[in-house]
Amino acid sequence: MRDLPLDHPGTADSRTPWSFLRWVLKGQWDSVAVAMVFGVIWMTCSAVVPAVIGKAIDAGVTGRDSGELWKWSAILFGVGVIQSASGIMRHRYAVLNWLTSAYRVVQLVTRQATHLGATLSKRVATGEVVAIGTNDLSHIGNAMDVLARAMGALVSFVVVAVILLQTSVTLGLVVLIGVPVLLLLLGPLLKPLQQRNLEQRDMMGHLSNIATDIVSGLRVLRGIGGERIFHDRYRTESQKVRQAGNAVARLQSVLDALQVFLPGVFVVVVVWLGARFAVQDKISPGELVAFYGYAAFLVLPLRTATEAANKWIRAHVSARRIVKVLALQPEIEDPRLAADAPAPDSELVDVRSGLRIRPGVLTAVVSEPAGDAAEVVDRLGRFAEGDVIWGGVRLDTLPRALVRERIVVSDTSAILFAGRLADQLAGIRAADPDRDERLARALHAAATSDVLEALPEGLDTLVAEKGRSFSGGQRQRLILARALARDPEVLILVESTSAVDAHTEARIAERLVGNRAGRTTVVTTSSPLMLSRADVVVFLEGGRVVAEGRHADLLTSSPAYRAVVTREEAEDVEEVAR
């Protein structure tokens, strides 16, 4: 598979589906051209078969010349062999073009998703991306697949018309004029078909969003007894999609019927004219048979032409949806002129809140309200704009790749992907010779021994999508182990133990200190078990740092901090303090 540049016509430089389809075609033009050559040979062989049969009848049967009959029979056999060989190669290249275009779209959308990062989930629904990966890529592939047959249909039509003109000008003109007229008669159906396809595609994307929401929240739905409500909602929306599909099918059925009826009428006209000319001795019996063969053959180019139009209409609808995703730009852009990277173990400062993250220290952040800590983390990890200084360098002047490499944020939205567990936990450093040792330390620190013991294949276990085979606490510990295995310069953990029991959390808190000794670590939490192990605890109120110190000291000196940590009312805390 070829490597794809991000500055393709489907991103910011392009705003039309046709430009995207041209980009797809341009990227595989060589294989499409080869497929067209074989398509032309394949269909042209079919077009000349009636002429060969007509010659065999006139020269061999009517002329009672066995030598001529054998000659034309041999020619017919040779044409059949060429047709078979070219048909096989055309099909092979058609499949190649389908796969290339479809999976180039997958590769491109995946790269765009990586490029967008957190922006994608904010701007595009999950179901929309799923629909691109299931339906739209198929339509793009079909558009590339049909090109070979479409070119063969065009060339074979011209060949048949030329042969007929040489035999009978009248029949030749009937073909040259009649076929375009038949295509024009089908034209008015194509625009409404495109509109109905577009409406159905929008509904399918919406339905995929609903299905994704239901699957991701299935456990919660069962806990609150909401299955029936969402079942009814999904059924209602699916019926709308079905009705839209029926509307497309009704128009498609008319188009398909006309593809049979109109060529049938055309065959009748050509055969009737040919029969009259044969009775009038204007053409020979062999030419009459050939005319009938031409008329029957022309059904294939006609159907291929309408099929090509139909598939390119669907591809246009799909390309429109794909271009919308490809045209998105990340909320956080790389600077045009990147600054020099800060020195290792530099201080990280969030100017807006006043939070200072000292190097080599385990810092715990508590906030009231809780969402303020998440906002600070987004700024520190450069997932949101903000005035952050890292070793004297503004964070927004550094490339995102550098920040992601040295500052790792593991938040509550992190998930496990499908695949071998060990490969996931090892991360991008899977080729590191110290991988196994680092992974073992990370698994120990995250207290995952009971999780691994319950797996029949241990780290070789294949994880289901989003790790749904694990409980919430197990999944959270494995995600923590993955973050620790990265061993980044700065690690920011957001509520990393919120789903585990107190005994397990105590073990994690104790082991985390040893695992991250000498490394910069930030933990957002309100759990006393984690806070008591932190070197420094910072309390945010209203998005600003209002207190800083050890956990035990802040419990005594800050009533607001104590109220958040102990879940007591602030007035009660102040009363106790007095």
Coordinates of C-alpha atoms in Angstrom, one line a residue:
M1 CA 0.0 0.0 0.0
R2 CA 1.4 3.4 -0.9
D3 CA 2.2 6.0 1.6
L4 CA -0.3 8.9 1.6
P5 CA 0.5 12.5 2.1
L6 CA -1.7 14.6 4.3
D7 CA -1.8 17.5 1.9
H8 CA -4.1 15.6 -0.4
P9 CA -7.1 17.2 -2.3
G10 CA -9.5 15.9 0.4
T11 CA -8.2 18.1 3.1
A12 CA -8.3 21.9 3.4
D13 CA -7.3 22.4 -0.3
S14 CA -10.4 20.7 -1.5
R15 CA -14.1 21.4 -1.0
T16 CA -15.8 19.2 -3.5
P17 CA -16.4 15.4 -3.6
W18 CA -15.4 15.3 -7.2
S19 CA -11.9 16.6 -6.4
F20 CA -11.5 13.8 -3.8
L21 CA -12.6 11.2 -6.3
R22 CA -10.1 12.6 -8.8
W23 CA -7.4 12.3 -6.2
V24 CA -8.4 8.6 -5.5
L25 CA -8.3 7.9 -9.3
K26 CA -5.0 9.8 -9.8
G27 CA -3.3 7.8 -7.0
Q28 CA -4.0 4.5 -8.8
W29 CA -4.2 5.5 -12.4
D30 CA -1.7 3.0 -13.6
S31 CA -3.6 0.0 -12.4
V32 CA -6.9 1.5 -13.6
A33 CA -5.4 2.1 -17.0
V34 CA -4.3 -1.5 -17.2
A35 CA -7.8 -2.7 -16.2
M36 CA -9.3 -0.5 -18.9
V37 CA -7.0 -2.1 -21.5
F38 CA -8.1 -5.5 -20.5
G39 CA -11.7 -4.3 -20.3
V40 CA -11.6 -3.0 -23.8
I41 CA -10.1 -6.2 -25.2
W42 CA -12.6 -8.4 -23.3
M43 CA -15.7 -6.5 -24.4
T44 CA -14.4 -5.9 -28.0
C45 CA -14.0 -9.6 -28.4
S46 CA -17.6 -10.0 -27.4
A47 CA -18.6 -7.4 -29.9
V48 CA -16.9 -9.1 -32.9
V49 CA -18.2 -12.6 -32.1
P50 CA -21.5 -11.9 -34.1
A51 CA -19.4 -10.7 -37.1
V52 CA -17.3 -13.9 -37.0
I53 CA -20.4 -16.1 -36.7
G54 CA -22.0 -14.2 -39.7
K55 CA -19.0 -14.7 -41.8
A56 CA -18.9 -18.4 -40.9
I57 CA -22.6 -18.8 -42.0
D58 CA -22.2 -16.9 -45.2
A59 CA -18.8 -18.3 -46.3
G60 CA -19.1 -21.8 -44.8
V61 CA -22.7 -22.8 -44.5
T62 CA -24.4 -20.8 -47.2
G63 CA -21.4 -21.2 -49.5
R64 CA -21.1 -24.9 -48.7
D65 CA -17.3 -24.4 -48.1
S66 CA -16.0 -26.6 -45.3
G67 CA -12.6 -25.0 -45.4
E68 CA -14.1 -21.5 -44.8
L69 CA -16.2 -22.9 -42.1
W70 CA -13.2 -24.4 -40.3
K71 CA -11.3 -21.2 -40.8
W72 CA -13.9 -19.0 -39.2
S73 CA -14.5 -21.6 -36.5
A74 CA -10.8 -21.4 -35.6
I75 CA -11.0 -17.6 -35.6
L76 CA -14.0 -17.8 -33.3
F77 CA -12.1 -20.1 -31.0
G78 CA -9.2 -17.8 -30.9
V79 CA -11.4 -14.8 -30.1
G80 CA -12.9 -16.9 -27.3
V81 CA -9.5 -17.7 -25.9
I82 CA -8.5 -14.0 -26.0
Q83 CA -11.8 -13.0 -24.4
S84 CA -11.4 -15.5 -21.6
A85 CA -7.8 -14.5 -20.8
S86 CA -8.6 -10.7 -20.9
G87 CA -11.7 -11.3 -18.8
I88 CA -9.7 -13.0 -16.1
M89 CA -7.1 -10.2 -16.1
R90 CA -9.8 -7.5 -16.2
H91 CA -11.4 -9.1 -13.1
R92 CA -8.1 -9.4 -11.3
Y93 CA -7.3 -5.7 -11.9
A94 CA -10.9 -4.7 -11.0
V95 CA -10.5 -6.4 -7.6
L96 CA -7.1 -4.8 -7.2
N97 CA -8.6 -1.3 -7.9
W98 CA -11.4 -1.9 -5.5
L99 CA -9.1 -3.0 -2.7
T100 CA -6.6 -0.2 -3.4
S101 CA -9.1 2.6 -3.4
A102 CA -11.2 1.3 -0.5
Y103 CA -8.2 0.8 1.8
R104 CA -6.5 4.0 0.7
V105 CA -9.7 5.7 2.1
V106 CA -9.3 3.7 5.3
Q107 CA -5.7 4.6 5.6
L108 CA -6.4 8.3 4.8
V109 CA -9.3 8.6 7.3
T110 CA -7.3 6.8 10.0
R111 CA -4.4 9.2 9.4
Q112 CA -6.7 12.1 9.6
A113 CA -8.2 10.8 12.8
T114 CA -4.7 10.6 14.3
H115 CA -4.0 14.1 13.0
L116 CA -7.1 15.5 14.5
G117 CA -6.7 13.7 17.9
A118 CA -9.2 14.8 20.5
T119 CA -10.8 17.2 17.9
L120 CA -12.3 14.3 16.0
S121 CA -14.6 13.1 18.8
K122 CA -15.8 16.7 19.4
R123 CA -16.6 17.5 15.8
V124 CA -17.7 14.1 14.3
A125 CA -19.9 11.4 15.8
T126 CA -18.5 8.0 16.2
G127 CA -21.2 6.5 14.0
E128 CA -20.3 8.8 11.2
V129 CA -16.7 7.5 11.2
V130 CA -18.0 3.9 11.4
A131 CA -20.2 4.5 8.4
I132 CA -17.2 5.7 6.4
G133 CA -15.3 2.5 7.3
T134 CA -18.2 0.2 6.4
N135 CA -20.4 1.7 3.6
D136 CA -18.6 4.6 2.1
L137 CA -15.3 2.9 1.3
S138 CA -17.3 0.2 -0.5
H139 CA -18.9 2.8 -2.8
I140 CA -15.5 4.4 -3.5
G141 CA -14.2 1.0 -4.4
N142 CA -17.1 0.2 -6.7
A143 CA -16.6 3.4 -8.6
M144 CA -13.0 2.4 -9.3
D145 CA -14.0 -1.2 -10.1
V146 CA -16.6 -0.3 -12.8
L147 CA -14.2 2.0 -14.8
A148 CA -12.7 -0.9 -16.7
R149 CA -16.0 -2.3 -17.9
A150 CA -17.3 1.3 -18.6
M151 CA -14.4 1.9 -20.9
G152 CA -14.9 -1.5 -22.6
A153 CA -18.5 -0.7 -23.1
L154 CA -17.7 2.6 -24.8
V155 CA -15.1 1.2 -27.1
S156 CA -17.2 -1.9 -28.0
F157 CA -20.2 0.3 -28.8
V158 CA -18.0 2.3 -31.3
V159 CA -16.7 -1.0 -32.8
V160 CA -20.3 -2.3 -33.3
A161 CA -21.5 1.0 -34.8
V162 CA -18.6 1.0 -37.3
I163 CA -19.3 -2.6 -38.3
L164 CA -23.0 -1.9 -38.8
L165 CA -22.3 1.3 -40.8
Q166 CA -20.1 -0.6 -43.2
T167 CA -22.8 -3.3 -43.6
S168 CA -25.9 -1.1 -43.5
V169 CA -26.0 2.7 -43.1
T170 CA -29.5 2.6 -41.8
L171 CA -28.8 0.0 -39.1
G172 CA -25.6 1.8 -38.2
L173 CA -27.4 5.1 -37.7
V174 CA -30.1 3.3 -35.6
V175 CA -27.4 2.1 -33.2
L176 CA -25.4 5.4 -33.2
I177 CA -28.5 7.4 -32.4
G178 CA -30.6 4.9 -30.5
V179 CA -28.1 4.0 -27.8
P180 CA -27.5 7.6 -26.7
V181 CA -31.2 8.3 -26.7
L182 CA -31.8 5.3 -24.4
L183 CA -29.2 6.6 -22.0
L184 CA -30.8 10.1 -22.1
L185 CA -34.1 8.5 -21.2
L186 CA -32.5 7.1 -18.1
G187 CA -30.9 10.4 -17.2
P188 CA -33.8 12.0 -15.3
L189 CA -33.8 9.1 -12.8
L190 CA -30.2 9.6 -11.8
K191 CA -30.6 13.0 -10.0
P192 CA -33.5 11.9 -7.7
L193 CA -31.6 8.6 -7.1
Q194 CA -28.6 10.6 -5.9
Q195 CA -30.7 12.7 -3.6
R196 CA -32.4 9.7 -2.0
N197 CA -29.0 8.0 -1.6
L198 CA -27.8 11.0 0.2
E199 CA -30.8 11.1 2.6
Q200 CA -30.4 7.4 3.3
R201 CA -26.7 7.9 4.0
D202 CA -27.3 10.6 6.5
M203 CA -29.9 8.4 8.3
M204 CA -27.5 5.5 8.4
G205 CA -24.8 7.6 10.0
H206 CA -27.3 8.8 12.6
L207 CA -28.5 5.2 13.3
S208 CA -24.8 4.2 13.7
N209 CA -24.4 6.9 16.3
I210 CA -27.4 5.6 18.3
A211 CA -26.1 2.0 18.1
T212 CA -22.6 3.1 19.3
D213 CA -24.1 5.0 22.2
I214 CA -26.2 2.0 23.2
V215 CA -23.3 -0.5 23.0
S216 CA -20.9 1.8 24.9
G217 CA -23.5 2.4 27.7
L218 CA -25.1 -1.1 27.8
R219 CA -24.0 -1.8 31.3
V220 CA -25.4 1.5 32.6
L221 CA -28.7 0.9 30.7
R222 CA -29.1 -2.5 32.3
G223 CA -28.4 -1.0 35.7
I224 CA -31.2 1.6 35.4
G225 CA -33.5 -0.5 33.4
G226 CA -33.4 1.7 30.3
E227 CA -33.0 -1.0 27.7
R228 CA -36.6 -0.8 26.6
I229 CA -36.4 3.0 26.0
F230 CA -33.3 2.8 23.9
H231 CA -34.7 -0.3 22.1
D232 CA -37.8 1.6 21.1
R233 CA -35.7 4.6 20.0
Y234 CA -33.4 2.4 17.9
R235 CA -36.4 0.6 16.4
T236 CA -38.0 3.9 15.4
E237 CA -34.9 5.3 13.8
S238 CA -34.1 2.0 12.1
Q239 CA -37.6 2.0 10.5
K240 CA -36.9 5.5 9.2
V241 CA -33.7 4.1 7.6
R242 CA -35.7 1.2 6.2
Q243 CA -38.3 3.6 4.7
A244 CA -35.5 5.7 3.2
G245 CA -33.9 2.4 1.8
N246 CA -37.3 1.5 0.3
A247 CA -37.5 4.9 -1.4
V248 CA -34.1 4.3 -2.9
A249 CA -35.0 0.7 -3.9
R250 CA -38.3 1.9 -5.6
L251 CA -36.4 4.3 -7.8
Q252 CA -33.6 1.8 -8.3
S253 CA -36.1 -0.9 -9.4
V254 CA -37.5 1.5 -12.0
L255 CA -34.0 2.1 -13.3
D256 CA -33.2 -1.6 -13.3
A257 CA -36.4 -2.4 -15.1
L258 CA -35.7 0.3 -17.8
Q259 CA -32.2 -1.1 -18.2
V260 CA -33.9 -4.3 -19.4
F261 CA -37.0 -2.9 -21.1
L262 CA -35.4 -0.2 -23.2
P263 CA -32.6 -2.4 -24.6
G264 CA -35.2 -5.0 -25.2
V265 CA -37.2 -2.6 -27.4
F266 CA -34.0 -1.6 -29.1
V267 CA -33.2 -5.3 -29.9
V268 CA -36.7 -5.7 -31.3
V269 CA -36.3 -2.7 -33.6
V270 CA -32.8 -3.8 -34.8
V271 CA -33.9 -7.4 -35.5
W272 CA -37.1 -6.2 -37.3
L273 CA -35.1 -3.9 -39.5
G274 CA -32.5 -6.6 -40.2
A275 CA -35.2 -9.1 -41.1
R276 CA -36.8 -6.7 -43.5
F277 CA -33.5 -6.0 -45.1
A278 CA -32.8 -9.8 -45.4
V279 CA -36.2 -10.4 -47.1
Q280 CA -35.3 -7.6 -49.5
D281 CA -31.9 -9.2 -50.2
K282 CA -30.2 -6.1 -48.9
I283 CA -28.2 -8.2 -46.4
S284 CA -27.2 -11.9 -46.3
P285 CA -28.5 -14.5 -43.8
G286 CA -25.2 -14.4 -42.0
E287 CA -25.4 -10.6 -41.7
L288 CA -28.9 -11.0 -40.3
V289 CA -27.6 -13.4 -37.6
A290 CA -24.8 -11.0 -36.9
F291 CA -27.3 -8.1 -36.6
Y292 CA -29.3 -10.0 -34.0
G293 CA -26.1 -10.8 -32.2
Y294 CA -25.1 -7.1 -32.2
A295 CA -28.5 -6.1 -30.9
A296 CA -28.3 -8.7 -28.1
F297 CA -24.8 -7.7 -27.3
L298 CA -25.6 -4.0 -27.0
V299 CA -27.7 -4.7 -24.0
L300 CA -24.4 -5.3 -22.1
P301 CA -22.8 -1.9 -22.8
L302 CA -26.1 -0.2 -22.1
R303 CA -26.4 -1.8 -18.7
T304 CA -22.8 -1.2 -17.9
A305 CA -23.2 2.5 -18.7
T306 CA -26.1 2.9 -16.4
E307 CA -24.4 0.8 -13.7
A308 CA -21.4 3.0 -13.9
A309 CA -23.5 6.1 -13.6
N310 CA -25.3 4.6 -10.6
K311 CA -22.1 3.6 -8.8
W312 CA -20.5 7.0 -9.4
I313 CA -23.5 8.7 -8.0
R314 CA -23.2 6.6 -4.8
A315 CA -19.5 7.3 -4.7
H316 CA -20.2 11.0 -5.0
V317 CA -22.5 10.8 -2.0
S318 CA -19.9 8.9 0.0
A319 CA -17.1 11.3 -1.0
R320 CA -19.1 14.2 0.2
R321 CA -19.2 12.6 3.7
I322 CA -15.5 11.7 3.6
V323 CA -14.5 15.2 2.5
K324 CA -16.3 16.7 5.5
V325 CA -14.1 14.6 7.8
L326 CA -10.9 15.3 5.9
A327 CA -11.5 19.0 5.8
L328 CA -11.5 19.3 9.6
Q329 CA -8.5 20.9 11.2
P330 CA -7.2 20.1 14.7
E331 CA -8.1 22.6 17.4
I332 CA -4.4 22.6 18.5
E333 CA -2.1 23.4 15.6
D334 CA 1.7 23.0 15.4
P335 CA 3.6 26.3 15.5
R336 CA 5.0 27.5 12.2
L337 CA 8.3 28.1 13.8
A338 CA 9.0 25.6 16.6
A339 CA 11.0 26.7 19.6
D340 CA 13.9 24.6 21.0
A341 CA 12.8 21.8 23.3
P342 CA 13.2 22.5 27.0
A343 CA 15.9 20.7 29.0
P344 CA 14.9 17.4 30.6
D345 CA 13.3 17.6 34.1
S346 CA 12.2 21.2 33.6
E347 CA 9.5 22.9 35.7
L348 CA 6.0 22.9 34.2
V349 CA 3.8 26.0 35.0
D350 CA 0.2 26.6 34.2
V351 CA 0.1 30.4 34.4
R352 CA -3.7 30.7 34.5
S353 CA -4.2 28.6 37.6
G354 CA -0.7 29.3 39.1
L355 CA 0.0 25.6 39.3
R356 CA 3.7 24.7 39.3
I357 CA 4.8 21.2 38.7
R358 CA 8.3 20.6 40.1
P359 CA 10.4 18.0 38.3
G360 CA 11.0 14.7 40.0
V361 CA 8.0 15.1 42.4
L362 CA 4.7 13.4 42.8
T363 CA 2.1 16.2 42.7
A364 CA -1.5 15.6 43.6
V365 CA -4.1 18.1 42.4
V366 CA -7.5 18.5 44.1
S367 CA -10.0 21.0 42.8
E368 CA -13.4 22.4 43.6
P369 CA -15.3 22.1 41.4
A370 CA -13.8 18.9 40.1
G371 CA -13.9 20.0 36.4
D372 CA -11.3 22.7 37.0
A373 CA -8.6 20.0 37.4
A374 CA -9.5 18.5 34.1
E375 CA -9.2 21.9 32.4
V376 CA -5.7 22.4 33.9
V377 CA -4.7 18.9 32.7
D378 CA -5.9 19.7 29.1
R379 CA -3.6 22.8 29.1
L380 CA -0.7 21.0 30.6
G381 CA -1.0 18.2 28.0
R382 CA -1.6 20.7 25.2
F383 CA -5.1 19.4 24.5
A384 CA -6.4 22.9 24.9
E385 CA -5.0 26.3 24.4
G386 CA -3.5 28.0 27.5
D387 CA -0.6 29.9 28.8
V388 CA 1.8 27.1 29.9
I389 CA 5.5 27.5 30.4
W390 CA 7.8 24.5 30.4
G391 CA 11.4 25.2 31.3
G392 CA 11.1 28.8 30.2
V393 CA 9.5 27.8 26.9
R394 CA 5.9 28.4 26.0
L395 CA 4.2 25.0 25.4
D396 CA 2.3 26.3 22.4
T397 CA 5.6 27.0 20.6
L398 CA 6.6 23.3 20.7
P399 CA 5.5 20.6 18.1
R400 CA 2.6 18.4 19.3
A401 CA 4.6 15.3 18.6
L402 CA 7.4 16.4 21.0
V403 CA 4.8 17.3 23.7
R404 CA 3.0 14.0 23.3
E405 CA 6.3 12.1 23.6
R406 CA 7.5 13.8 26.8
I407 CA 4.2 14.6 28.5
V408 CA 1.7 11.7 28.6
V409 CA -1.8 12.3 29.9
S410 CA -3.9 9.2 30.9
D411 CA -7.5 10.4 31.6
T412 CA -10.8 8.8 32.3
S413 CA -11.7 8.5 28.6
A414 CA -8.7 6.2 27.9
I415 CA -9.7 2.8 26.5
L416 CA -8.2 -0.5 25.7
F417 CA -8.1 -1.5 22.0
A418 CA -8.7 -4.9 20.5
G419 CA -5.6 -7.0 20.1
R420 CA -2.9 -8.8 22.1
L421 CA -2.8 -7.4 25.7
A422 CA 1.0 -7.4 25.9
D423 CA 1.4 -5.4 22.7
Q424 CA -1.1 -2.8 23.9
L425 CA 0.6 -2.3 27.3
A426 CA 4.1 -2.1 25.8
G427 CA 2.9 0.8 23.6
I428 CA 5.1 2.4 21.0
R429 CA 8.3 1.3 22.7
A430 CA 7.6 -2.4 21.9
A431 CA 11.0 -2.7 20.3
D432 CA 12.8 -1.4 23.4
P433 CA 15.1 -4.2 24.9
D434 CA 14.0 -3.2 28.4
R435 CA 10.3 -3.6 27.4
D436 CA 9.6 -6.7 29.4
E437 CA 11.2 -5.4 32.6
R438 CA 9.5 -2.1 32.4
L439 CA 6.2 -3.7 31.7
A440 CA 6.5 -6.1 34.6
R441 CA 7.2 -3.1 36.9
A442 CA 4.2 -1.2 35.5
L443 CA 1.9 -4.2 36.0
H444 CA 3.1 -4.6 39.6
A445 CA 2.6 -0.9 40.3
A446 CA -0.9 -1.0 38.9
A447 CA -1.7 -4.1 41.1
T448 CA -2.8 -6.2 38.1
S449 CA -1.7 -9.6 39.4
D450 CA -5.3 -10.8 40.0
V451 CA -6.3 -9.6 36.6
L452 CA -3.6 -11.5 34.8
E453 CA -4.1 -14.6 36.8
A454 CA -7.7 -14.7 35.7
L455 CA -6.7 -14.7 32.1
P456 CA -6.1 -18.2 30.6
E457 CA -3.4 -16.9 28.3
G458 CA -2.0 -14.1 30.5
L459 CA -0.5 -11.3 28.5
D460 CA -1.1 -13.2 25.3
T461 CA -4.8 -12.8 25.8
L462 CA -6.7 -11.1 22.9
V463 CA -8.5 -8.1 24.3
A464 CA -12.1 -7.4 23.0
E465 CA -13.1 -4.1 21.6
K466 CA -12.7 -1.3 24.2
G467 CA -11.7 -4.0 26.7
R468 CA -15.4 -4.8 27.4
S469 CA -14.5 -8.2 28.8
F470 CA -12.9 -6.6 31.8
S471 CA -14.7 -4.9 34.7
G472 CA -14.3 -1.2 35.2
G473 CA -11.7 -1.6 37.9
Q474 CA -9.7 -4.1 35.9
R475 CA -9.8 -2.0 32.8
Q476 CA -8.7 1.1 34.8
R477 CA -5.7 -0.8 36.3
L478 CA -4.6 -2.1 32.9
I479 CA -4.8 1.4 31.4
L480 CA -2.7 2.7 34.4
A481 CA -0.1 0.0 33.7
R482 CA 0.0 1.0 30.0
A483 CA 0.7 4.6 31.0
L484 CA 3.4 3.6 33.5
A485 CA 5.0 1.3 31.0
R486 CA 5.6 4.3 28.7
D487 CA 7.8 5.8 31.5
P488 CA 7.5 9.3 30.1
E489 CA 9.3 12.3 31.5
V490 CA 6.0 13.8 32.7
L491 CA 3.1 11.6 33.5
I492 CA -0.3 13.1 34.3
L493 CA -2.9 10.7 35.7
V494 CA -6.6 11.8 35.9
E495 CA -8.6 9.9 38.5
S496 CA -6.6 6.8 37.8
T497 CA -8.0 4.8 40.8
S498 CA -11.6 6.0 40.9
A499 CA -13.0 2.5 40.0
V500 CA -11.0 0.3 42.3
D501 CA -11.6 -0.8 45.9
A502 CA -9.8 0.8 48.8
H503 CA -7.4 -2.0 49.4
T504 CA -6.3 -2.1 45.8
E505 CA -6.1 1.7 45.7
A506 CA -3.8 1.7 48.8
R507 CA -1.4 -0.8 47.1
I508 CA -1.4 1.3 43.9
A509 CA -0.7 4.5 45.8
E510 CA 2.3 2.9 47.6
R511 CA 3.7 1.2 44.5
L512 CA 3.2 4.3 42.3
V513 CA 5.7 6.2 44.5
G514 CA 8.4 3.6 43.9
N515 CA 7.7 3.2 40.2
R516 CA 7.9 6.9 39.5
A517 CA 10.7 7.8 41.8
G518 CA 12.7 10.7 40.4
R519 CA 10.2 11.2 37.6
T520 CA 7.7 14.0 37.3
T521 CA 4.2 12.8 38.1
V522 CA 0.8 14.6 38.4
V523 CA -2.3 12.9 39.8
T524 CA -5.7 14.5 39.9
T525 CA -7.7 12.9 42.7
S526 CA -9.6 13.5 45.9
S527 CA -8.8 10.1 47.5
P528 CA -7.0 10.4 50.8
L529 CA -5.2 7.1 50.0
M530 CA -3.5 8.7 47.0
L531 CA -3.2 12.2 48.6
S532 CA -1.3 10.9 51.6
R533 CA 1.4 9.4 49.3
A534 CA 1.9 12.6 47.3
D535 CA 5.0 14.7 47.9
V536 CA 3.0 17.9 47.2
V537 CA -0.8 18.4 47.2
V538 CA -2.1 21.5 45.4
F539 CA -5.7 22.6 46.0
L540 CA -7.5 24.6 43.3
E541 CA -10.6 26.6 44.0
G542 CA -12.3 28.5 41.2
G543 CA -9.6 27.4 38.9
R544 CA -6.8 29.0 41.0
V545 CA -4.3 27.6 43.4
V546 CA -5.4 28.5 46.9
A547 CA -3.4 26.1 49.0
E548 CA -0.3 23.9 48.7
G549 CA 1.5 21.5 51.0
R550 CA 1.3 18.0 52.5
H551 CA -2.0 16.2 52.7
A552 CA -2.0 16.1 56.5
D553 CA -1.1 19.8 56.8
L554 CA -3.9 20.9 54.4
L555 CA -6.5 18.9 56.3
T556 CA -5.7 21.1 59.3
S557 CA -5.1 24.4 57.6
S558 CA -7.7 24.5 54.8
P559 CA -11.4 23.8 55.7
A560 CA -12.4 23.9 52.0
Y561 CA -9.8 21.3 51.1
R562 CA -10.9 19.1 54.0
A563 CA -14.5 19.4 52.9
V564 CA -13.6 18.2 49.4
V565 CA -11.4 15.3 50.6
T566 CA -13.6 14.1 53.4
R567 CA -16.9 14.8 51.7
E568 CA -18.1 16.9 54.7
E569 CA -19.9 20.2 54.5
A570 CA -17.6 23.2 54.8
E571 CA -19.6 24.6 57.7
D572 CA -19.1 21.4 59.7
V573 CA -15.4 21.4 59.0
E574 CA -15.1 25.0 60.2
E575 CA -17.1 24.1 63.3
V576 CA -14.7 21.2 64.1
A577 CA -11.7 23.4 63.5
R578 CA -13.0 26.0 66.0

